[in-house]
mmCIF file of C-alpha atoms and ligand atoms in Angstrom:
data_model
loop_
_atom_site.group_PDB
_atom_site.id
_atom_site.type_symbol
_atom_site.label_atom_id
_atom_site.label_comp_id
_atom_site.label_asym_id
_atom_site.label_seq_id
_atom_site.Cartn_x
_atom_site.Cartn_y
_atom_site.Cartn_z
ATOM 1 C CA UNK A 16 -0.194 -0.669 0.157
ATOM 2 C CA UNK A 17 1.551 3.836 -0.841
ATOM 3 C CA UNK A 18 0.208 6.857 0.734
ATOM 4 C CA UNK A 19 -1.475 9.516 -1.270
ATOM 5 C CA UNK A 20 -1.234 12.803 -0.531
ATOM 6 C CA UNK A 21 -3.297 15.262 -1.365
ATOM 7 C CA UNK A 22 -2.180 18.552 -1.102
ATOM 8 C CA UNK A 23 -4.570 22.161 -1.167
ATOM 9 C CA UNK A 24 -1.505 24.712 -1.067
ATOM 10 C CA UNK A 25 1.942 24.716 -3.065
ATOM 11 C CA UNK A 26 4.122 24.782 0.049
ATOM 12 C CA UNK A 27 1.877 21.885 1.500
ATOM 13 C CA UNK A 28 2.964 20.253 -1.794
ATOM 14 C CA UNK A 29 6.224 21.113 -1.292
ATOM 15 C CA UNK A 30 7.276 20.271 1.850
ATOM 16 C CA UNK A 31 5.436 17.252 1.193
ATOM 17 C CA UNK A 32 8.163 15.965 -1.776
ATOM 18 C CA UNK A 33 10.840 17.718 0.495
ATOM 19 C CA UNK A 34 10.057 14.914 3.737
ATOM 20 C CA UNK A 35 8.319 12.404 1.267
ATOM 21 C CA UNK A 36 10.194 10.030 -1.758
ATOM 22 C CA UNK A 37 7.385 10.641 -3.971
ATOM 23 C CA UNK A 38 5.248 9.458 -7.059
ATOM 24 C CA UNK A 39 3.659 13.344 -8.570
ATOM 25 C CA UNK A 40 0.411 12.794 -10.341
ATOM 26 C CA UNK A 41 -0.548 15.986 -11.336
ATOM 27 C CA UNK A 42 -3.172 14.912 -14.394
ATOM 28 C CA UNK A 43 -2.262 11.159 -14.843
ATOM 29 C CA UNK A 44 -2.761 10.969 -17.933
ATOM 30 C CA UNK A 45 1.026 9.257 -18.784
ATOM 31 C CA UNK A 46 1.293 7.951 -15.313
ATOM 32 C CA UNK A 47 -2.150 6.147 -14.885
ATOM 33 C CA UNK A 48 -1.279 4.366 -18.001
ATOM 34 C CA UNK A 49 2.204 3.572 -17.075
ATOM 35 C CA UNK A 50 1.120 1.829 -14.014
ATOM 36 C CA UNK A 51 -2.161 0.263 -14.442
ATOM 37 C CA UNK A 52 -2.482 -2.841 -14.167
ATOM 38 C CA UNK A 53 -5.331 -4.845 -16.429
ATOM 39 C CA UNK A 54 -6.378 -7.068 -14.368
ATOM 40 C CA UNK A 55 -8.328 -4.411 -12.710
ATOM 41 C CA UNK A 56 -6.457 -4.163 -9.931
ATOM 42 C CA UNK A 57 -5.672 -1.167 -8.587
ATOM 43 C CA UNK A 58 -2.035 0.889 -10.580
ATOM 44 C CA UNK A 59 0.338 -0.154 -9.140
ATOM 45 C CA UNK A 60 2.318 2.694 -7.040
ATOM 46 C CA UNK A 61 5.889 2.364 -6.718
ATOM 47 C CA UNK A 62 5.926 5.238 -4.204
ATOM 48 C CA UNK A 63 3.780 7.453 -2.521
ATOM 49 C CA UNK A 64 1.351 9.558 -4.820
ATOM 50 C CA UNK A 65 1.644 13.422 -4.612
ATOM 51 C CA UNK A 66 -1.329 14.602 -6.313
ATOM 52 C CA UNK A 67 -0.912 18.166 -7.682
ATOM 53 C CA UNK A 68 -3.627 18.531 -10.179
ATOM 54 C CA UNK A 69 -6.099 20.730 -7.552
ATOM 55 C CA UNK A 70 -3.300 23.127 -6.592
ATOM 56 C CA UNK A 71 -4.918 27.099 -6.804
ATOM 57 C CA UNK A 72 -1.758 28.263 -6.602
ATOM 58 C CA UNK A 73 -1.046 26.403 -10.509
ATOM 59 C CA UNK A 74 -4.334 26.505 -12.220
ATOM 60 C CA UNK A 75 -3.047 30.420 -13.427
ATOM 61 C CA UNK A 76 -2.569 31.618 -16.061
ATOM 62 C CA UNK A 77 -0.922 34.773 -16.191
ATOM 63 C CA UNK A 78 1.473 37.380 -18.929
ATOM 64 C CA UNK A 79 4.084 39.037 -17.175
ATOM 65 C CA UNK A 80 7.473 40.552 -18.862
ATOM 66 C CA UNK A 81 6.355 39.453 -22.056
ATOM 67 C CA UNK A 82 6.054 36.081 -21.214
ATOM 68 C CA UNK A 83 2.865 33.661 -21.105
ATOM 69 C CA UNK A 84 3.070 32.061 -17.664
ATOM 70 C CA UNK A 85 1.259 28.638 -17.640
ATOM 71 C CA UNK A 86 1.006 27.042 -14.126
ATOM 72 C CA UNK A 87 2.087 23.886 -14.006
ATOM 73 C CA UNK A 88 -1.753 21.895 -13.167
ATOM 74 C CA UNK A 89 -3.303 23.813 -15.839
ATOM 75 C CA UNK A 90 -4.697 21.242 -18.260
ATOM 76 C CA UNK A 91 -4.787 21.374 -22.297
ATOM 77 C CA UNK A 92 -7.921 22.415 -22.481
ATOM 78 C CA UNK A 93 -7.583 25.166 -20.517
ATOM 79 C CA UNK A 94 -4.476 26.066 -22.325
ATOM 80 C CA UNK A 95 -6.700 26.066 -25.709
ATOM 81 C CA UNK A 96 -9.758 28.001 -24.480
ATOM 82 C CA UNK A 97 -8.327 30.658 -22.578
ATOM 83 C CA UNK A 98 -8.070 33.888 -24.741
ATOM 84 C CA UNK A 99 -4.583 34.907 -23.477
ATOM 85 C CA UNK A 100 -2.780 32.330 -25.428
ATOM 86 C CA UNK A 101 -1.875 32.203 -28.386
ATOM 87 C CA UNK A 102 -3.267 30.263 -32.232
ATOM 88 C CA UNK A 103 1.086 28.907 -32.673
ATOM 89 C CA UNK A 104 1.020 27.761 -29.302
ATOM 90 C CA UNK A 105 -2.549 25.665 -28.781
ATOM 91 C CA UNK A 106 -2.532 24.488 -32.563
ATOM 92 C CA UNK A 107 -0.335 21.186 -31.789
ATOM 93 C CA UNK A 108 -1.979 20.721 -28.163
ATOM 94 C CA UNK A 109 -5.399 20.907 -30.320
ATOM 95 C CA UNK A 110 -4.010 17.779 -31.903
ATOM 96 C CA UNK A 111 -2.699 16.180 -28.455
ATOM 97 C CA UNK A 112 -4.894 13.109 -27.584
ATOM 98 C CA UNK A 113 -8.905 13.449 -27.587
ATOM 99 C CA UNK A 114 -10.969 16.241 -25.518
ATOM 100 C CA UNK A 115 -11.568 13.277 -23.089
ATOM 101 C CA UNK A 116 -7.418 13.332 -22.151
ATOM 102 C CA UNK A 117 -6.735 16.685 -22.642
ATOM 103 C CA UNK A 118 -9.141 17.559 -19.884
ATOM 104 C CA UNK A 119 -6.840 16.375 -17.422
ATOM 105 C CA UNK A 120 -3.341 16.139 -18.734
ATOM 106 C CA UNK A 121 -1.240 19.323 -18.591
ATOM 107 C CA UNK A 122 1.119 20.985 -20.090
ATOM 108 C CA UNK A 123 4.092 20.535 -17.424
ATOM 109 C CA UNK A 124 3.272 16.825 -17.566
ATOM 110 C CA UNK A 125 3.838 16.699 -21.011
ATOM 111 C CA UNK A 126 7.694 17.798 -20.289
ATOM 112 C CA UNK A 127 7.910 16.354 -17.211
ATOM 113 C CA UNK A 128 7.178 12.857 -19.244
ATOM 114 C CA UNK A 129 9.766 13.889 -21.942
ATOM 115 C CA UNK A 130 8.765 11.761 -24.325
ATOM 116 C CA UNK A 131 10.836 11.938 -27.760
ATOM 117 C CA UNK A 132 7.132 11.826 -28.773
ATOM 118 C CA UNK A 133 5.557 14.189 -26.456
ATOM 119 C CA UNK A 134 3.933 16.052 -28.869
ATOM 120 C CA UNK A 135 4.026 19.575 -26.759
ATOM 121 C CA UNK A 136 8.010 19.545 -26.940
ATOM 122 C CA UNK A 137 8.810 20.873 -30.301
ATOM 123 C CA UNK A 138 6.832 23.354 -29.621
ATOM 124 C CA UNK A 139 8.597 24.152 -26.622
ATOM 125 C CA UNK A 140 12.185 24.152 -27.824
ATOM 126 C CA UNK A 141 10.737 26.528 -30.948
ATOM 127 C CA UNK A 142 9.367 28.973 -28.705
ATOM 128 C CA UNK A 143 12.907 29.536 -26.309
ATOM 129 C CA UNK A 144 10.419 28.320 -23.386
ATOM 130 C CA UNK A 145 11.173 27.983 -19.545
ATOM 131 C CA UNK A 146 10.221 25.834 -16.351
ATOM 132 C CA UNK A 147 10.567 27.014 -13.751
ATOM 133 C CA UNK A 148 11.411 24.332 -10.604
ATOM 134 C CA UNK A 149 10.502 24.792 -6.948
ATOM 135 C CA UNK A 150 11.535 23.345 -3.841
ATOM 136 C CA UNK A 151 11.050 24.513 -0.192
ATOM 137 C CA UNK A 152 14.522 25.354 -0.643
ATOM 138 C CA UNK A 153 14.378 28.084 -3.560
ATOM 139 C CA UNK A 154 12.864 28.296 -6.998
ATOM 140 C CA UNK A 155 15.287 27.947 -10.386
ATOM 141 C CA UNK A 156 14.672 28.303 -14.417
ATOM 142 C CA UNK A 157 15.887 26.877 -16.612
ATOM 143 C CA UNK A 158 15.542 26.533 -20.457
ATOM 144 C CA UNK A 159 13.303 23.876 -21.708
ATOM 145 C CA UNK A 160 15.718 22.912 -23.862
ATOM 146 C CA UNK A 161 18.554 22.345 -20.687
ATOM 147 C CA UNK A 162 15.401 20.570 -18.587
ATOM 148 C CA UNK A 163 14.884 17.033 -20.747
ATOM 149 C CA UNK A 164 18.397 15.650 -20.950
ATOM 150 C CA UNK A 165 16.976 12.567 -23.044
ATOM 151 C CA UNK A 166 14.334 10.597 -23.738
ATOM 152 C CA UNK A 167 11.671 10.121 -20.327
ATOM 153 C CA UNK A 168 15.113 12.235 -18.945
ATOM 154 C CA UNK A 169 14.908 15.445 -17.631
ATOM 155 C CA UNK A 170 16.747 17.415 -14.556
ATOM 156 C CA UNK A 171 14.333 17.282 -12.110
ATOM 157 C CA UNK A 172 15.400 15.912 -8.837
ATOM 158 C CA UNK A 173 13.468 14.415 -6.159
ATOM 159 C CA UNK A 174 12.869 17.083 -4.176
ATOM 160 C CA UNK A 175 10.978 19.530 -6.383
ATOM 161 C CA UNK A 176 7.722 20.168 -8.180
ATOM 162 C CA UNK A 177 7.393 21.893 -11.716
ATOM 163 C CA UNK A 178 5.307 25.356 -10.479
ATOM 164 C CA UNK A 179 4.699 27.267 -13.713
ATOM 165 C CA UNK A 180 5.989 26.831 -17.728
ATOM 166 C CA UNK A 181 7.138 30.507 -19.350
ATOM 167 C CA UNK A 182 6.743 30.818 -23.416
ATOM 168 C CA UNK A 183 8.149 34.461 -24.482
ATOM 169 C CA UNK A 184 5.513 36.000 -26.446
ATOM 170 C CA UNK A 185 5.527 37.830 -29.725
ATOM 171 C CA UNK A 186 3.733 37.702 -32.840
ATOM 172 C CA UNK A 187 4.324 35.186 -35.357
ATOM 173 C CA UNK A 188 2.383 35.075 -38.944
ATOM 174 C CA UNK A 189 3.960 32.024 -40.312
ATOM 175 C CA UNK A 190 2.773 29.302 -38.215
ATOM 176 C CA UNK A 191 3.530 25.282 -39.765
ATOM 177 C CA UNK A 192 2.790 22.305 -37.596
ATOM 178 C CA UNK A 193 2.312 18.281 -38.790
ATOM 179 C CA UNK A 194 1.620 16.245 -36.960
ATOM 180 C CA UNK A 195 2.035 12.511 -38.729
ATOM 181 C CA UNK A 196 0.045 9.482 -36.146
ATOM 182 C CA UNK A 197 -1.760 6.571 -37.088
ATOM 183 C CA UNK A 198 -5.119 8.110 -36.731
ATOM 184 C CA UNK A 199 -6.792 11.694 -36.034
ATOM 185 C CA UNK A 200 -7.186 11.451 -32.144
ATOM 186 C CA UNK A 201 -5.666 9.523 -29.675
ATOM 187 C CA UNK A 202 -2.529 8.607 -32.344
ATOM 188 C CA UNK A 203 1.059 8.896 -30.484
ATOM 189 C CA UNK A 204 3.596 10.675 -33.598
ATOM 190 C CA UNK A 205 5.217 8.872 -36.533
ATOM 191 C CA UNK A 206 6.709 11.855 -36.961
ATOM 192 C CA UNK A 207 5.994 15.971 -36.202
ATOM 193 C CA UNK A 208 6.951 19.293 -36.861
ATOM 194 C CA UNK A 209 6.757 23.108 -35.880
ATOM 195 C CA UNK A 210 7.761 25.956 -37.531
ATOM 196 C CA UNK A 211 6.685 29.949 -36.617
ATOM 197 C CA UNK A 212 8.686 32.344 -39.064
ATOM 198 C CA UNK A 213 8.211 36.587 -39.287
ATOM 199 C CA UNK A 214 8.853 38.034 -42.820
ATOM 200 C CA UNK A 215 9.418 41.608 -43.637
ATOM 201 C CA UNK A 216 9.500 42.707 -47.036
ATOM 202 C CA UNK A 217 9.710 39.438 -48.516
ATOM 203 C CA UNK A 218 12.814 38.715 -46.574
ATOM 204 C CA UNK A 219 12.698 36.399 -43.687
ATOM 205 C CA UNK A 220 12.995 38.158 -40.389
ATOM 206 C CA UNK A 221 12.767 34.750 -37.556
ATOM 207 C CA UNK A 222 12.164 31.797 -38.205
ATOM 208 C CA UNK A 223 12.591 28.454 -36.088
ATOM 209 C CA UNK A 224 12.055 25.177 -36.571
ATOM 210 C CA UNK A 225 11.696 21.882 -34.251
ATOM 211 C CA UNK A 226 11.521 18.651 -35.110
ATOM 212 C CA UNK A 227 9.358 16.248 -32.555
ATOM 213 C CA UNK A 228 9.712 11.917 -32.576
ATOM 214 C CA UNK A 229 12.754 11.501 -34.439
ATOM 215 C CA UNK A 230 15.377 11.802 -32.025
ATOM 216 C CA UNK A 231 15.225 11.529 -28.147
ATOM 217 C CA UNK A 232 14.486 14.734 -27.887
ATOM 218 C CA UNK A 233 13.165 17.469 -30.099
ATOM 219 C CA UNK A 234 15.723 18.904 -32.475
ATOM 220 C CA UNK A 235 16.253 22.383 -33.018
ATOM 221 C CA UNK A 236 18.942 23.565 -34.614
ATOM 222 C CA UNK A 237 19.464 27.617 -35.037
ATOM 223 C CA UNK A 238 22.781 27.567 -37.229
ATOM 224 C CA UNK A 239 20.306 25.952 -39.317
ATOM 225 C CA UNK A 240 17.950 28.707 -38.594
ATOM 226 C CA UNK A 241 20.587 31.235 -39.476
ATOM 227 C CA UNK A 242 20.476 29.843 -43.033
ATOM 228 C CA UNK A 243 17.032 31.241 -43.622
ATOM 229 C CA UNK A 244 17.609 34.043 -41.616
ATOM 230 C CA UNK A 245 17.961 37.308 -43.895
ATOM 231 C CA UNK A 246 16.781 35.473 -47.204
ATOM 232 C CA UNK A 247 14.741 36.526 -49.662
ATOM 233 C CA UNK A 248 11.161 34.275 -50.198
ATOM 234 C CA UNK A 249 12.524 34.588 -53.838
ATOM 235 C CA UNK A 250 15.800 32.849 -52.893
ATOM 236 C CA UNK A 251 14.214 30.097 -50.759
ATOM 237 C CA UNK A 252 14.598 27.298 -52.953
ATOM 238 C CA UNK A 253 18.027 27.786 -53.093
ATOM 239 C CA UNK A 254 18.906 26.863 -49.756
ATOM 240 C CA UNK A 255 16.753 23.739 -49.197
ATOM 241 C CA UNK A 256 18.886 20.741 -50.599
ATOM 242 C CA UNK A 257 21.550 22.238 -48.064
ATOM 243 C CA UNK A 258 18.981 21.882 -45.175
ATOM 244 C CA UNK A 259 17.519 18.856 -45.985
ATOM 245 C CA UNK A 260 21.211 17.508 -45.580
ATOM 246 C CA UNK A 261 22.631 18.892 -42.062
ATOM 247 C CA UNK A 262 18.935 18.465 -39.973
ATOM 248 C CA UNK A 263 19.335 14.413 -42.073
ATOM 249 C CA UNK A 264 22.910 14.345 -39.611
ATOM 250 C CA UNK A 265 21.218 16.168 -36.796
ATOM 251 C CA UNK A 266 17.481 13.409 -37.394
ATOM 252 C CA UNK A 267 17.865 9.864 -35.098
ATOM 253 C CA UNK A 268 15.313 8.417 -35.649
ATOM 254 C CA UNK A 269 14.271 4.842 -34.646
ATOM 255 C CA UNK A 270 12.343 1.326 -35.890
ATOM 256 C CA UNK A 271 9.360 0.982 -33.250
ATOM 257 C CA UNK A 272 5.820 -0.617 -33.319
ATOM 258 C CA UNK A 273 4.618 3.288 -34.625
ATOM 259 C CA UNK A 274 6.712 3.436 -37.987
ATOM 260 C CA UNK A 275 10.476 3.150 -39.302
ATOM 261 C CA UNK A 276 13.726 5.590 -38.927
ATOM 262 C CA UNK A 277 13.194 6.160 -42.452
ATOM 263 C CA UNK A 278 10.170 6.823 -42.172
ATOM 264 C CA UNK A 279 11.091 8.608 -40.165
ATOM 265 C CA UNK A 280 13.487 10.566 -41.418
ATOM 266 C CA UNK A 281 11.740 11.044 -44.784
ATOM 267 C CA UNK A 282 8.392 12.186 -44.005
ATOM 268 C CA UNK A 283 10.317 15.504 -41.665
ATOM 269 C CA UNK A 284 12.463 16.176 -44.057
ATOM 270 C CA UNK A 285 10.072 16.316 -47.388
ATOM 271 C CA UNK A 286 7.675 18.494 -44.320
ATOM 272 C CA UNK A 287 10.865 21.122 -43.842
ATOM 273 C CA UNK A 288 10.842 21.255 -47.550
ATOM 274 C CA UNK A 289 7.174 21.922 -47.672
ATOM 275 C CA UNK A 290 7.309 24.760 -44.962
ATOM 276 C CA UNK A 291 10.396 26.228 -46.818
ATOM 277 C CA UNK A 292 8.546 25.989 -50.608
ATOM 278 C CA UNK A 293 4.953 26.959 -49.522
ATOM 279 C CA UNK A 294 4.956 28.283 -45.636
ATOM 280 C CA UNK A 295 7.835 30.482 -46.031
ATOM 281 C CA UNK A 296 7.625 30.923 -49.761
ATOM 282 C CA UNK A 297 3.870 32.258 -49.544
HETATM 283 C C1 FAD B 310 -5.352 8.087 -25.114
HETATM 284 C C2 FAD B 310 -3.700 9.021 -24.857
HETATM 285 C C3 FAD B 310 -3.488 9.638 -25.750
HETATM 286 C C4 FAD B 310 -2.622 10.238 -25.943
HETATM 287 N N1 FAD B 310 -2.194 11.917 -26.578
HETATM 288 C C5 FAD B 310 -0.535 11.617 -26.324
HETATM 289 C C6 FAD B 310 -0.716 13.235 -27.699
HETATM 290 O O1 FAD B 310 -1.508 12.721 -28.678
HETATM 291 N N2 FAD B 310 0.618 13.209 -27.419
HETATM 292 C C7 FAD B 310 1.273 13.718 -26.641
HETATM 293 O O2 FAD B 310 2.380 14.762 -26.709
HETATM 294 N N3 FAD B 310 1.083 12.603 -25.593
HETATM 295 C C8 FAD B 310 -0.233 12.117 -24.612
HETATM 296 N N4 FAD B 310 -0.724 11.678 -24.453
HETATM 297 C C9 FAD B 310 0.134 11.270 -23.037
HETATM 298 C C10 FAD B 310 -0.625 12.057 -21.885
HETATM 299 O O3 FAD B 310 -1.738 12.674 -22.243
HETATM 300 C C11 FAD B 310 0.755 13.822 -22.085
HETATM 301 O O4 FAD B 310 2.377 13.829 -22.178
HETATM 302 C C12 FAD B 310 -0.210 14.522 -20.908
HETATM 303 O O5 FAD B 310 0.286 15.868 -21.577
HETATM 304 C C13 FAD B 310 0.399 14.415 -19.699
HETATM 305 O O6 FAD B 310 0.677 14.976 -18.469
HETATM 306 P P1 FAD B 310 -0.436 14.848 -16.869
HETATM 307 O O7 FAD B 310 -1.142 16.130 -16.585
HETATM 308 O O8 FAD B 310 -1.691 13.897 -17.518
HETATM 309 O O9 FAD B 310 0.415 14.174 -16.824
HETATM 310 P P2 FAD B 310 0.881 12.975 -15.742
HETATM 311 O O10 FAD B 310 0.528 11.180 -15.903
HETATM 312 O O11 FAD B 310 0.401 13.697 -14.308
HETATM 313 O O12 FAD B 310 2.560 13.259 -14.862
HETATM 314 C C14 FAD B 310 3.501 12.776 -16.253
HETATM 315 C C15 FAD B 310 4.571 12.906 -15.835
HETATM 316 O O13 FAD B 310 4.973 13.934 -15.324
HETATM 317 C C16 FAD B 310 5.329 14.139 -13.955
HETATM 318 N N5 FAD B 310 4.943 15.485 -13.629
HETATM 319 C C17 FAD B 310 4.061 16.721 -14.030
HETATM 320 N N6 FAD B 310 3.781 17.351 -13.489
HETATM 321 C C18 FAD B 310 4.396 17.408 -13.232
HETATM 322 C C19 FAD B 310 5.097 18.582 -12.357
HETATM 323 N N7 FAD B 310 4.792 19.854 -12.021
HETATM 324 N N8 FAD B 310 6.468 18.726 -10.989
HETATM 325 C C20 FAD B 310 7.535 17.449 -11.181
HETATM 326 N N9 FAD B 310 6.593 16.112 -12.129
HETATM 327 C C21 FAD B 310 5.116 16.456 -12.592
HETATM 328 C C22 FAD B 310 4.511 12.906 -13.804
HETATM 329 O O14 FAD B 310 5.138 12.428 -12.048
HETATM 330 C C23 FAD B 310 5.118 11.317 -14.092
HETATM 331 O O15 FAD B 310 6.415 11.180 -14.643
HETATM 332 C C24 FAD B 310 -1.996 10.352 -24.493
HETATM 333 C C25 FAD B 310 -2.289 9.699 -23.316
HETATM 334 C C26 FAD B 310 -3.461 9.240 -23.635
HETATM 335 C C27 FAD B 310 -3.483 7.730 -21.969
#
């Protein structure tokens, strides 16, 4: 038998986290699947459980210092429906799971789970998102791209909680997202591609590109983005081949039950080409 803690405040949650070895449950949509048992028995949790999904302080969405601040217990549905959250953030969220899972699951849960196929991760990498980690001893902030160290691995310490995710707010007139899955809903990505850009007078001023499900973590490469920045929309075609080659070297997809490495690489580079040829050039 394990203990289940259901604190009402962040302070209480951090105290429990500091005093007990706990498994954090937020929306539970990853955790409940991971520890399920097939014979109708309760889940087989390896540790005491700390449920944080109802803590009011973690339910806030705010804008401060040019950043959208998303509390760790904000559900994916709440995020999608909030009027302050721009489309370039909600776009990949809308294609995650299904309405019932989005009503429970959170962005923080997707981040902490750190799956190679976590659908919010390319967006968080591309937008330079940061994460706030809190313990009884204080808080620290890390770029999401540093927080995740490998598939399913993060820098989260046993006494810490993720309390918020911060995304710098900007205007991105060009937004491109494609998720390749086996079906329309509840599909784990075979590959995904997220990009945003700003173009002024036909010149690419800013572009961010990230690939999902084709390496242990999302793949973003600023050197490749620099190749596109400053390019006229009429010259973009001349960059495609070198970018395909360069990204091709960075992607490290795997064969698994959902797809093959070859297919993942092929479709990802096709999406890159489609984005440059149609998304950026139009
Ligand atoms: C049917 C189904 C379909 C799905 N479809 C998709 C999909 O299309 N795309 C996709 O990316 N995912 C999908 N998922 C996975 C899951 O729904 C998402 O990853 C979701 O965002 C997880 O959020 P959660 O709050 O439920 O996480 P939880 O299950 O509560 O937690 C996930 C992990 O993060 C840790 N954690 C959570 N919050 C914190 C915190 N604040 N501080 C520290 N640690 C924390 C937990 O300990 C756990 O290790 C699907 C799941 C199911 C069951």
